[in-house]
């Protein structure tokens, strides 16, 4: 399974050569998004399409110290009646947390941005909280108001699927398979915003959510419906089982 073809195509070209050498030895190669499917076919792969899927988070965060501290911060912000945007992203390529950090500077405290994955800096804007890496951070998504994912390239991000499953709207970069999670006309109101990679565009989308509670609720509800229809772990597992059985019969 190719979890983000551009990670090889753009960021690891040497590994792409090795992958192409080994691919004829496989029974099947899987693309996780229609975007990746097209890119791989253009490079003479013959992939199958099986979208990523996730389970809904049914349990509260574990008692891991990092999760407990993060949840405490989210609860404190909630008591202060602050809108909370959650960004789960490592501080390295292809993720672009710098865009959201600068967007937070433009917002001047309109809402709180909590970043899981990177460390705080002395020049961080107000209401921007960098908590460092936290294992199993997806369990925090139900406790925020919206999710942010800035990136230069993506396949079909698991964080955004967890966001849909939790019934939360998202703001993410308009790259890779992310536009497929907008719903492609499936809804009148899309479950998220896919924006250009600029602090201004992220800030504008955040403002739209911050000033409209009804919009956030509708987007979240539509996202959960999209997840239930296309992106559950059960759907993904059934499609892999079908693919496996198909090639098992051929062999």
mmCIF file of N, CA and C in Angstrom, residues 199-200 217 231:
data_model
loop_
_atom_site.group_PDB
_atom_site.id
_atom_site.type_symbol
_atom_site.label_atom_id
_atom_site.label_comp_id
_atom_site.label_asym_id
_atom_site.label_seq_id
_atom_site.Cartn_x
_atom_site.Cartn_y
_atom_site.Cartn_z
ATOM 1 N N UNK A 199 -0.485 31.606 5.132
ATOM 2 C CA UNK A 199 -1.064 31.943 6.437
ATOM 3 C C UNK A 199 -2.381 32.693 6.300
ATOM 4 N N UNK A 200 -2.474 33.552 5.289
ATOM 5 C CA UNK A 200 -3.688 34.347 5.097
ATOM 6 C C UNK A 200 -4.893 33.463 4.793
ATOM 7 N N UNK A 217 -21.238 23.188 13.092
ATOM 8 C CA UNK A 217 -22.056 22.010 13.402
ATOM 9 C C UNK A 217 -22.463 21.254 12.139
ATOM 10 N N UNK A 231 -15.382 5.815 4.715
ATOM 11 C CA UNK A 231 -14.050 5.782 5.318
ATOM 12 C C UNK A 231 -13.977 5.075 6.668
#
